[in-house]
């Protein structure tokens, strides 16, 4: 089916902020769901918005009124499963006809990584609702590498617990383009798409690509699981750090190396590669120039 007006959750940050202009580029009307007053100012000019919080069912029901499609973007909270399930139920009651769910690559109920189990639980619930739905399962985000940008700017180095395992990481801009296409064109109901980049790369190869893009050496150091977990303490909440460590163990086991053609098949061009990402975001990994004083 083709949708005409889409509610985008998490519309002012991350993938949601990319989905909004991608939908508009395909001629769709957009309502951005905004939780924090003031964040609506970051939206593209002319985008409709609604203040709503996933923890406030009344505000969500109001935001859902009058839309026929929803993009459900997973919130970064320890109760993400409950919040998404409740949102999907509210969307069903509101008469929404199409739901596109942002999940995660290799989501499985028996996964050793909690985030994959969480996503699988939401997928399973959405399938019981009887509404038109499409599941997007992206692999590790290229933009997720930006969490290492401070260390790379300061020291020209980054570290994680992954060894030499390759990962077919994907650019979030491609995820947004796929989401917009799914809403704009028929034929995607009931489908699950695995979204990856065009090749699987190691973190050592990522360091090499960043070296080329920034014009300075960037090195990668493999950490033990214990050392990597310790490096995350204080950087993010404990539940999130534990989940990220489990994700990296999943990558280290080689469970995220397969390359899928879904991005290219859907949007009609090759998926963005690591070299292009590194060039586009080189500034984030490069120390600021110190002006010369005479």
PDB file of C-alpha atoms in Angstrom:
ATOM      1  CA  UNK A   1       0.000   0.000   0.000  1.00  0.00           C
ATOM      2  CA  UNK A   2       1.009   3.617  -0.373  1.00  0.00           C
ATOM      3  CA  UNK A   3       0.860   5.947   2.610  1.00  0.00           C
ATOM      4  CA  UNK A   4       0.232   9.687   2.385  1.00  0.00           C
ATOM      5  CA  UNK A   5       0.906  11.018   5.914  1.00  0.00           C
ATOM      6  CA  UNK A   6       3.495   9.499   8.234  1.00  0.00           C
ATOM      7  CA  UNK A   7       4.118  10.041  11.933  1.00  0.00           C
ATOM      8  CA  UNK A   8       7.838   9.726  12.681  1.00  0.00           C
ATOM      9  CA  UNK A   9       8.864   8.946  16.244  1.00  0.00           C
ATOM     10  CA  UNK A  10      12.251  10.179  17.437  1.00  0.00           C
ATOM     11  CA  UNK A  11      12.018  12.703  14.631  1.00  0.00           C
ATOM     12  CA  UNK A  12      14.635  15.218  15.798  1.00  0.00           C
ATOM     13  CA  UNK A  13      17.586  12.896  16.417  1.00  0.00           C
ATOM     14  CA  UNK A  14      19.419  10.001  14.796  1.00  0.00           C
ATOM     15  CA  UNK A  15      17.664   8.033  12.095  1.00  0.00           C
ATOM     16  CA  UNK A  16      14.318   9.728  12.720  1.00  0.00           C
ATOM     17  CA  UNK A  17      15.852  13.082  11.788  1.00  0.00           C
ATOM     18  CA  UNK A  18      16.968  11.554   8.480  1.00  0.00           C
ATOM     19  CA  UNK A  19      13.656   9.838   7.780  1.00  0.00           C
ATOM     20  CA  UNK A  20      11.733  13.133   7.912  1.00  0.00           C
ATOM     21  CA  UNK A  21      13.444  14.777   4.884  1.00  0.00           C
ATOM     22  CA  UNK A  22      13.629  11.437   3.059  1.00  0.00           C
ATOM     23  CA  UNK A  23       9.840  11.102   3.289  1.00  0.00           C
ATOM     24  CA  UNK A  24       9.326  14.679   2.109  1.00  0.00           C
ATOM     25  CA  UNK A  25      11.632  14.053  -0.836  1.00  0.00           C
ATOM     26  CA  UNK A  26       9.252  11.273  -1.879  1.00  0.00           C
ATOM     27  CA  UNK A  27       6.273  13.607  -1.699  1.00  0.00           C
ATOM     28  CA  UNK A  28       4.819  12.321   1.567  1.00  0.00           C
ATOM     29  CA  UNK A  29       3.362  14.477   4.284  1.00  0.00           C
ATOM     30  CA  UNK A  30       5.110  14.159   7.627  1.00  0.00           C
ATOM     31  CA  UNK A  31       4.147  14.701  11.235  1.00  0.00           C
ATOM     32  CA  UNK A  32       7.164  14.697  13.506  1.00  0.00           C
ATOM     33  CA  UNK A  33       6.694  13.432  17.035  1.00  0.00           C
ATOM     34  CA  UNK A  34       8.659  15.704  19.370  1.00  0.00           C
ATOM     35  CA  UNK A  35       9.150  15.046  23.069  1.00  0.00           C
ATOM     36  CA  UNK A  36      11.157  18.082  24.185  1.00  0.00           C
ATOM     37  CA  UNK A  37       9.848  21.618  23.535  1.00  0.00           C
ATOM     38  CA  UNK A  38      12.328  23.538  21.443  1.00  0.00           C
ATOM     39  CA  UNK A  39      13.472  20.506  19.467  1.00  0.00           C
ATOM     40  CA  UNK A  40      10.812  21.252  16.848  1.00  0.00           C
ATOM     41  CA  UNK A  41      13.041  24.130  15.745  1.00  0.00           C
ATOM     42  CA  UNK A  42      15.478  21.590  14.298  1.00  0.00           C
ATOM     43  CA  UNK A  43      12.866  20.216  11.893  1.00  0.00           C
ATOM     44  CA  UNK A  44      12.879  21.168   8.212  1.00  0.00           C
ATOM     45  CA  UNK A  45      10.733  24.178   7.438  1.00  0.00           C
ATOM     46  CA  UNK A  46       7.079  23.343   6.956  1.00  0.00           C
ATOM     47  CA  UNK A  47       7.117  19.978   8.750  1.00  0.00           C
ATOM     48  CA  UNK A  48       4.102  19.437  10.969  1.00  0.00           C
ATOM     49  CA  UNK A  49       4.888  18.330  14.510  1.00  0.00           C
ATOM     50  CA  UNK A  50       3.126  17.051  17.608  1.00  0.00           C
ATOM     51  CA  UNK A  51       4.438  17.117  21.160  1.00  0.00           C
ATOM     52  CA  UNK A  52       4.186  13.608  22.574  1.00  0.00           C
ATOM     53  CA  UNK A  53       6.037  11.241  24.876  1.00  0.00           C
ATOM     54  CA  UNK A  54       6.010   7.464  24.509  1.00  0.00           C
ATOM     55  CA  UNK A  55       5.357   7.272  28.256  1.00  0.00           C
ATOM     56  CA  UNK A  56       2.200   9.382  27.891  1.00  0.00           C
ATOM     57  CA  UNK A  57      -0.430   7.332  26.003  1.00  0.00           C
ATOM     58  CA  UNK A  58      -2.820  10.293  25.703  1.00  0.00           C
ATOM     59  CA  UNK A  59      -0.228  12.435  23.951  1.00  0.00           C
ATOM     60  CA  UNK A  60       0.683   9.536  21.663  1.00  0.00           C
ATOM     61  CA  UNK A  61      -2.977   8.945  20.769  1.00  0.00           C
ATOM     62  CA  UNK A  62      -3.305  12.630  19.881  1.00  0.00           C
ATOM     63  CA  UNK A  63      -0.164  12.507  17.731  1.00  0.00           C
ATOM     64  CA  UNK A  64      -1.523   9.448  15.889  1.00  0.00           C
ATOM     65  CA  UNK A  65      -4.823  11.112  15.002  1.00  0.00           C
ATOM     66  CA  UNK A  66      -5.138  11.655  11.262  1.00  0.00           C
ATOM     67  CA  UNK A  67      -2.044   9.759  10.096  1.00  0.00           C
ATOM     68  CA  UNK A  68      -2.116   6.557   8.082  1.00  0.00           C
ATOM     69  CA  UNK A  69       1.504   5.484   8.534  1.00  0.00           C
ATOM     70  CA  UNK A  70       3.992   5.410  11.406  1.00  0.00           C
ATOM     71  CA  UNK A  71       7.750   4.990  11.581  1.00  0.00           C
ATOM     72  CA  UNK A  72       8.536   3.407  14.941  1.00  0.00           C
ATOM     73  CA  UNK A  73      12.069   4.250  15.972  1.00  0.00           C
ATOM     74  CA  UNK A  74      13.341   2.336  19.013  1.00  0.00           C
ATOM     75  CA  UNK A  75      13.875   4.607  22.036  1.00  0.00           C
ATOM     76  CA  UNK A  76      17.157   4.323  23.925  1.00  0.00           C
ATOM     77  CA  UNK A  77      15.677   3.330  27.274  1.00  0.00           C
ATOM     78  CA  UNK A  78      15.695   0.171  29.386  1.00  0.00           C
ATOM     79  CA  UNK A  79      11.925  -0.178  28.911  1.00  0.00           C
ATOM     80  CA  UNK A  80      12.109   0.173  25.126  1.00  0.00           C
ATOM     81  CA  UNK A  81      10.186  -3.052  24.521  1.00  0.00           C
ATOM     82  CA  UNK A  82       7.178  -2.011  26.604  1.00  0.00           C
ATOM     83  CA  UNK A  83       7.130   1.491  25.105  1.00  0.00           C
ATOM     84  CA  UNK A  84       7.201   0.212  21.521  1.00  0.00           C
ATOM     85  CA  UNK A  85       4.564  -2.441  22.125  1.00  0.00           C
ATOM     86  CA  UNK A  86       2.226   0.104  23.674  1.00  0.00           C
ATOM     87  CA  UNK A  87       2.832   2.513  20.794  1.00  0.00           C
ATOM     88  CA  UNK A  88       2.056  -0.212  18.253  1.00  0.00           C
ATOM     89  CA  UNK A  89      -1.178  -1.044  20.100  1.00  0.00           C
ATOM     90  CA  UNK A  90      -2.182   2.621  20.131  1.00  0.00           C
ATOM     91  CA  UNK A  91      -1.417   2.888  16.409  1.00  0.00           C
ATOM     92  CA  UNK A  92      -3.656  -0.104  15.745  1.00  0.00           C
ATOM     93  CA  UNK A  93      -6.505   1.432  17.756  1.00  0.00           C
ATOM     94  CA  UNK A  94      -6.057   4.746  15.946  1.00  0.00           C
ATOM     95  CA  UNK A  95      -6.694   3.046  12.604  1.00  0.00           C
ATOM     96  CA  UNK A  96      -3.160   3.456  11.270  1.00  0.00           C
ATOM     97  CA  UNK A  97      -2.812   1.316   8.167  1.00  0.00           C
ATOM     98  CA  UNK A  98       0.968   0.946   7.860  1.00  0.00           C
ATOM     99  CA  UNK A  99       3.767   0.579  10.408  1.00  0.00           C
ATOM    100  CA  UNK A 100       7.458   0.501   9.602  1.00  0.00           C
ATOM    101  CA  UNK A 101       9.480  -0.848  12.518  1.00  0.00           C
ATOM    102  CA  UNK A 102      13.160  -0.089  13.016  1.00  0.00           C
ATOM    103  CA  UNK A 103      14.632  -3.281  14.444  1.00  0.00           C
ATOM    104  CA  UNK A 104      18.186  -4.664  14.449  1.00  0.00           C
ATOM    105  CA  UNK A 105      20.177  -7.050  12.278  1.00  0.00           C
ATOM    106  CA  UNK A 106      19.836 -10.688  13.368  1.00  0.00           C
ATOM    107  CA  UNK A 107      17.134  -9.919  15.959  1.00  0.00           C
ATOM    108  CA  UNK A 108      16.275 -13.244  17.595  1.00  0.00           C
ATOM    109  CA  UNK A 109      14.400 -14.204  20.731  1.00  0.00           C
ATOM    110  CA  UNK A 110      17.227 -16.577  21.738  1.00  0.00           C
ATOM    111  CA  UNK A 111      20.103 -14.188  21.024  1.00  0.00           C
ATOM    112  CA  UNK A 112      22.873 -13.787  23.594  1.00  0.00           C
ATOM    113  CA  UNK A 113      22.630 -10.009  23.046  1.00  0.00           C
ATOM    114  CA  UNK A 114      19.808  -8.351  24.962  1.00  0.00           C
ATOM    115  CA  UNK A 115      19.109  -5.671  22.368  1.00  0.00           C
ATOM    116  CA  UNK A 116      18.541  -8.333  19.722  1.00  0.00           C
ATOM    117  CA  UNK A 117      16.126 -10.122  22.051  1.00  0.00           C
ATOM    118  CA  UNK A 118      14.328  -6.843  22.748  1.00  0.00           C
ATOM    119  CA  UNK A 119      13.878  -6.074  19.067  1.00  0.00           C
ATOM    120  CA  UNK A 120      12.698  -9.613  18.375  1.00  0.00           C
ATOM    121  CA  UNK A 121      10.034  -9.258  21.081  1.00  0.00           C
ATOM    122  CA  UNK A 122       8.678  -6.074  19.483  1.00  0.00           C
ATOM    123  CA  UNK A 123       8.699  -7.674  16.027  1.00  0.00           C
ATOM    124  CA  UNK A 124       6.755 -10.662  17.343  1.00  0.00           C
ATOM    125  CA  UNK A 125       4.099  -8.419  18.895  1.00  0.00           C
ATOM    126  CA  UNK A 126       3.691  -6.292  15.781  1.00  0.00           C
ATOM    127  CA  UNK A 127       3.073  -9.432  13.739  1.00  0.00           C
ATOM    128  CA  UNK A 128       0.082 -10.301  15.937  1.00  0.00           C
ATOM    129  CA  UNK A 129      -1.706  -6.993  15.326  1.00  0.00           C
ATOM    130  CA  UNK A 130      -2.904  -7.674  11.824  1.00  0.00           C
ATOM    131  CA  UNK A 131      -1.865  -4.309  10.433  1.00  0.00           C
ATOM    132  CA  UNK A 132       0.310  -3.734   7.383  1.00  0.00           C
ATOM    133  CA  UNK A 133       3.899  -3.674   8.601  1.00  0.00           C
ATOM    134  CA  UNK A 134       7.478  -3.814   7.390  1.00  0.00           C
ATOM    135  CA  UNK A 135      10.508  -4.590   9.552  1.00  0.00           C
ATOM    136  CA  UNK A 136      13.883  -2.946   8.880  1.00  0.00           C
ATOM    137  CA  UNK A 137      16.844  -4.741  10.421  1.00  0.00           C
ATOM    138  CA  UNK A 138      19.951  -2.585   9.991  1.00  0.00           C
ATOM    139  CA  UNK A 139      23.388  -3.800  10.999  1.00  0.00           C
ATOM    140  CA  UNK A 140      25.878  -1.719  13.020  1.00  0.00           C
ATOM    141  CA  UNK A 141      25.483   1.940  12.035  1.00  0.00           C
ATOM    142  CA  UNK A 142      28.486   3.603  10.414  1.00  0.00           C
ATOM    143  CA  UNK A 143      27.446   6.703  12.326  1.00  0.00           C
ATOM    144  CA  UNK A 144      27.834   4.641  15.504  1.00  0.00           C
ATOM    145  CA  UNK A 145      31.577   5.048  14.941  1.00  0.00           C
ATOM    146  CA  UNK A 146      31.128   8.675  15.965  1.00  0.00           C
ATOM    147  CA  UNK A 147      31.101   7.495  19.589  1.00  0.00           C
ATOM    148  CA  UNK A 148      34.856   7.020  19.088  1.00  0.00           C
ATOM    149  CA  UNK A 149      35.374  10.479  17.564  1.00  0.00           C
ATOM    150  CA  UNK A 150      36.644  12.185  20.737  1.00  0.00           C
ATOM    151  CA  UNK A 151      39.324   9.530  21.265  1.00  0.00           C
ATOM    152  CA  UNK A 152      40.332   9.645  17.610  1.00  0.00           C
ATOM    153  CA  UNK A 153      40.549  13.443  17.587  1.00  0.00           C
ATOM    154  CA  UNK A 154      42.641  13.455  20.753  1.00  0.00           C
ATOM    155  CA  UNK A 155      44.864  10.420  20.250  1.00  0.00           C
ATOM    156  CA  UNK A 156      44.391   9.141  16.728  1.00  0.00           C
ATOM    157  CA  UNK A 157      43.234   5.852  18.195  1.00  0.00           C
ATOM    158  CA  UNK A 158      40.155   3.910  19.250  1.00  0.00           C
ATOM    159  CA  UNK A 159      39.519   0.566  20.875  1.00  0.00           C
ATOM    160  CA  UNK A 160      36.809  -2.066  21.266  1.00  0.00           C
ATOM    161  CA  UNK A 161      36.399  -5.775  21.907  1.00  0.00           C
ATOM    162  CA  UNK A 162      35.891  -7.287  18.463  1.00  0.00           C
ATOM    163  CA  UNK A 163      39.197  -8.710  17.228  1.00  0.00           C
ATOM    164  CA  UNK A 164      39.450  -9.041  13.458  1.00  0.00           C
ATOM    165  CA  UNK A 165      35.795  -9.950  12.926  1.00  0.00           C
ATOM    166  CA  UNK A 166      34.288  -8.180   9.903  1.00  0.00           C
ATOM    167  CA  UNK A 167      30.935  -6.402  10.153  1.00  0.00           C
ATOM    168  CA  UNK A 168      28.748  -5.311   7.226  1.00  0.00           C
ATOM    169  CA  UNK A 169      27.955  -1.972   8.835  1.00  0.00           C
ATOM    170  CA  UNK A 170      25.435   0.345   7.155  1.00  0.00           C
ATOM    171  CA  UNK A 171      25.103   4.097   6.722  1.00  0.00           C
ATOM    172  CA  UNK A 172      22.055   5.515   8.508  1.00  0.00           C
ATOM    173  CA  UNK A 173      21.292   7.685   5.477  1.00  0.00           C
ATOM    174  CA  UNK A 174      20.603   4.494   3.532  1.00  0.00           C
ATOM    175  CA  UNK A 175      18.308   3.254   6.294  1.00  0.00           C
ATOM    176  CA  UNK A 176      16.297   6.467   6.018  1.00  0.00           C
ATOM    177  CA  UNK A 177      16.105   6.176   2.242  1.00  0.00           C
ATOM    178  CA  UNK A 178      14.806   2.613   2.517  1.00  0.00           C
ATOM    179  CA  UNK A 179      12.205   3.630   5.107  1.00  0.00           C
ATOM    180  CA  UNK A 180      10.909   6.416   2.883  1.00  0.00           C
ATOM    181  CA  UNK A 181      10.667   4.102  -0.113  1.00  0.00           C
ATOM    182  CA  UNK A 182       8.699   1.511   1.867  1.00  0.00           C
ATOM    183  CA  UNK A 183       6.110   4.152   2.713  1.00  0.00           C
ATOM    184  CA  UNK A 184       6.023   5.626  -0.785  1.00  0.00           C
ATOM    185  CA  UNK A 185       5.675   2.438  -2.837  1.00  0.00           C
ATOM    186  CA  UNK A 186       3.427  -0.624  -2.504  1.00  0.00           C
ATOM    187  CA  UNK A 187       4.584  -4.183  -2.130  1.00  0.00           C
ATOM    188  CA  UNK A 188       6.431  -4.207   1.196  1.00  0.00           C
ATOM    189  CA  UNK A 189       3.759  -5.419   3.594  1.00  0.00           C
ATOM    190  CA  UNK A 190       4.887  -8.328   5.738  1.00  0.00           C
ATOM    191  CA  UNK A 191       8.487  -8.056   4.542  1.00  0.00           C
ATOM    192  CA  UNK A 192      11.612  -8.010   6.700  1.00  0.00           C
ATOM    193  CA  UNK A 193      14.683  -6.342   5.196  1.00  0.00           C
ATOM    194  CA  UNK A 194      18.262  -6.837   6.378  1.00  0.00           C
ATOM    195  CA  UNK A 195      20.113  -3.588   5.757  1.00  0.00           C
ATOM    196  CA  UNK A 196      23.886  -3.720   5.389  1.00  0.00           C
ATOM    197  CA  UNK A 197      26.634  -1.908   3.605  1.00  0.00           C
ATOM    198  CA  UNK A 198      28.263  -3.252   0.417  1.00  0.00           C
ATOM    199  CA  UNK A 199      31.097  -5.031   2.223  1.00  0.00           C
ATOM    200  CA  UNK A 200      32.033  -6.409   5.615  1.00  0.00           C
ATOM    201  CA  UNK A 201      35.002  -4.625   7.173  1.00  0.00           C
ATOM    202  CA  UNK A 202      37.140  -5.073  10.269  1.00  0.00           C
ATOM    203  CA  UNK A 203      37.761  -2.311  12.780  1.00  0.00           C
ATOM    204  CA  UNK A 204      41.360  -2.304  11.577  1.00  0.00           C
ATOM    205  CA  UNK A 205      40.057  -1.507   8.089  1.00  0.00           C
ATOM    206  CA  UNK A 206      37.841   1.188   9.588  1.00  0.00           C
ATOM    207  CA  UNK A 207      40.973   2.743  11.104  1.00  0.00           C
ATOM    208  CA  UNK A 208      42.588   2.648   7.673  1.00  0.00           C
ATOM    209  CA  UNK A 209      39.648   4.380   6.011  1.00  0.00           C
ATOM    210  CA  UNK A 210      39.638   7.093   8.673  1.00  0.00           C
ATOM    211  CA  UNK A 211      43.399   7.526   8.213  1.00  0.00           C
ATOM    212  CA  UNK A 212      42.893   8.202   4.519  1.00  0.00           C
ATOM    213  CA  UNK A 213      39.945  10.532   5.066  1.00  0.00           C
ATOM    214  CA  UNK A 214      41.551  12.598   7.841  1.00  0.00           C
ATOM    215  CA  UNK A 215      45.082  12.622   6.478  1.00  0.00           C
ATOM    216  CA  UNK A 216      46.521  11.422   9.797  1.00  0.00           C
ATOM    217  CA  UNK A 217      47.216   7.963  11.193  1.00  0.00           C
ATOM    218  CA  UNK A 218      44.321   6.331  13.037  1.00  0.00           C
ATOM    219  CA  UNK A 219      44.919   3.056  14.839  1.00  0.00           C
ATOM    220  CA  UNK A 220      42.603   0.446  16.314  1.00  0.00           C
ATOM    221  CA  UNK A 221      43.371  -1.612  19.436  1.00  0.00           C
ATOM    222  CA  UNK A 222      41.477  -4.752  20.302  1.00  0.00           C
ATOM    223  CA  UNK A 223      40.450  -4.907  23.952  1.00  0.00           C
ATOM    224  CA  UNK A 224      39.523  -7.799  26.162  1.00  0.00           C
ATOM    225  CA  UNK A 225      35.824  -8.062  26.948  1.00  0.00           C
ATOM    226  CA  UNK A 226      36.526  -6.927  30.524  1.00  0.00           C
ATOM    227  CA  UNK A 227      38.590  -3.927  29.442  1.00  0.00           C
ATOM    228  CA  UNK A 228      35.998  -2.853  26.869  1.00  0.00           C
ATOM    229  CA  UNK A 229      33.193  -3.070  29.422  1.00  0.00           C
ATOM    230  CA  UNK A 230      35.289  -1.022  31.858  1.00  0.00           C
ATOM    231  CA  UNK A 231      35.885   1.644  29.186  1.00  0.00           C
ATOM    232  CA  UNK A 232      32.133   2.154  28.843  1.00  0.00           C
ATOM    233  CA  UNK A 233      31.491   2.756  32.522  1.00  0.00           C
ATOM    234  CA  UNK A 234      30.539   6.349  33.167  1.00  0.00           C
ATOM    235  CA  UNK A 235      30.239   7.060  29.447  1.00  0.00           C
ATOM    236  CA  UNK A 236      26.684   5.744  29.263  1.00  0.00           C
ATOM    237  CA  UNK A 237      24.145   4.206  31.663  1.00  0.00           C
ATOM    238  CA  UNK A 238      25.101   0.766  32.977  1.00  0.00           C
ATOM    239  CA  UNK A 239      22.221  -1.008  31.181  1.00  0.00           C
ATOM    240  CA  UNK A 240      23.253   0.548  27.865  1.00  0.00           C
ATOM    241  CA  UNK A 241      26.944  -0.216  28.379  1.00  0.00           C
ATOM    242  CA  UNK A 242      26.146  -3.850  29.160  1.00  0.00           C
ATOM    243  CA  UNK A 243      23.992  -4.097  26.038  1.00  0.00           C
ATOM    244  CA  UNK A 244      26.671  -2.518  23.846  1.00  0.00           C
ATOM    245  CA  UNK A 245      29.279  -4.934  25.185  1.00  0.00           C
ATOM    246  CA  UNK A 246      26.933  -7.803  24.278  1.00  0.00           C
ATOM    247  CA  UNK A 247      26.477  -6.346  20.790  1.00  0.00           C
ATOM    248  CA  UNK A 248      30.248  -6.257  20.307  1.00  0.00           C
ATOM    249  CA  UNK A 249      30.511  -9.860  21.482  1.00  0.00           C
ATOM    250  CA  UNK A 250      27.889 -10.659  18.832  1.00  0.00           C
ATOM    251  CA  UNK A 251      30.044  -8.923  16.205  1.00  0.00           C
ATOM    252  CA  UNK A 252      33.207 -10.672  17.465  1.00  0.00           C
ATOM    253  CA  UNK A 253      31.542 -14.066  16.976  1.00  0.00           C
ATOM    254  CA  UNK A 254      31.192 -13.269  13.282  1.00  0.00           C
ATOM    255  CA  UNK A 255      27.397 -13.063  13.452  1.00  0.00           C
ATOM    256  CA  UNK A 256      27.173  -9.712  11.653  1.00  0.00           C
ATOM    257  CA  UNK A 257      29.450 -10.253   8.670  1.00  0.00           C
ATOM    258  CA  UNK A 258      27.006 -11.236   5.952  1.00  0.00           C
ATOM    259  CA  UNK A 259      26.350  -8.704   3.198  1.00  0.00           C
ATOM    260  CA  UNK A 260      22.732  -8.436   2.060  1.00  0.00           C
ATOM    261  CA  UNK A 261      21.540  -6.839  -1.212  1.00  0.00           C
ATOM    262  CA  UNK A 262      18.349  -5.309   0.216  1.00  0.00           C
ATOM    263  CA  UNK A 263      19.533  -1.670   0.276  1.00  0.00           C
ATOM    264  CA  UNK A 264      20.659  -1.687  -3.348  1.00  0.00           C
ATOM    265  CA  UNK A 265      17.685  -3.743  -4.509  1.00  0.00           C
ATOM    266  CA  UNK A 266      15.220  -1.380  -2.861  1.00  0.00           C
ATOM    267  CA  UNK A 267      16.634   2.055  -3.629  1.00  0.00           C
ATOM    268  CA  UNK A 268      18.232   1.234  -6.962  1.00  0.00           C
ATOM    269  CA  UNK A 269      21.802   2.259  -6.205  1.00  0.00           C
ATOM    270  CA  UNK A 270      24.691   0.707  -4.262  1.00  0.00           C
ATOM    271  CA  UNK A 271      24.659   1.098  -0.498  1.00  0.00           C
ATOM    272  CA  UNK A 272      27.052   3.760   0.780  1.00  0.00           C
ATOM    273  CA  UNK A 273      30.465   2.333   1.597  1.00  0.00           C
ATOM    274  CA  UNK A 274      32.900   2.917   4.443  1.00  0.00           C
ATOM    275  CA  UNK A 275      35.244   5.095   2.379  1.00  0.00           C
ATOM    276  CA  UNK A 276      32.404   7.462   1.495  1.00  0.00           C
ATOM    277  CA  UNK A 277      31.248   7.657   5.115  1.00  0.00           C
ATOM    278  CA  UNK A 278      34.800   8.399   6.263  1.00  0.00           C
ATOM    279  CA  UNK A 279      35.155  11.205   3.728  1.00  0.00           C
ATOM    280  CA  UNK A 280      31.759  12.701   4.569  1.00  0.00           C
ATOM    281  CA  UNK A 281      32.416  12.670   8.328  1.00  0.00           C
ATOM    282  CA  UNK A 282      36.167  13.275   8.333  1.00  0.00           C
ATOM    283  CA  UNK A 283      35.716  16.533  10.211  1.00  0.00           C
ATOM    284  CA  UNK A 284      34.271  14.718  13.216  1.00  0.00           C
ATOM    285  CA  UNK A 285      37.459  12.651  13.552  1.00  0.00           C
ATOM    286  CA  UNK A 286      39.960  15.455  12.854  1.00  0.00           C
ATOM    287  CA  UNK A 287      41.381  17.729  15.577  1.00  0.00           C
ATOM    288  CA  UNK A 288      40.604  21.429  15.076  1.00  0.00           C
ATOM    289  CA  UNK A 289      43.403  23.420  13.586  1.00  0.00           C
ATOM    290  CA  UNK A 290      45.258  25.676  15.976  1.00  0.00           C
ATOM    291  CA  UNK A 291      45.630  29.113  14.355  1.00  0.00           C
ATOM    292  CA  UNK A 292      49.131  30.441  13.937  1.00  0.00           C
ATOM    293  CA  UNK A 293      49.756  33.612  15.898  1.00  0.00           C
ATOM    294  CA  UNK A 294      52.246  36.100  14.561  1.00  0.00           C
TER     295      UNK A 294
END
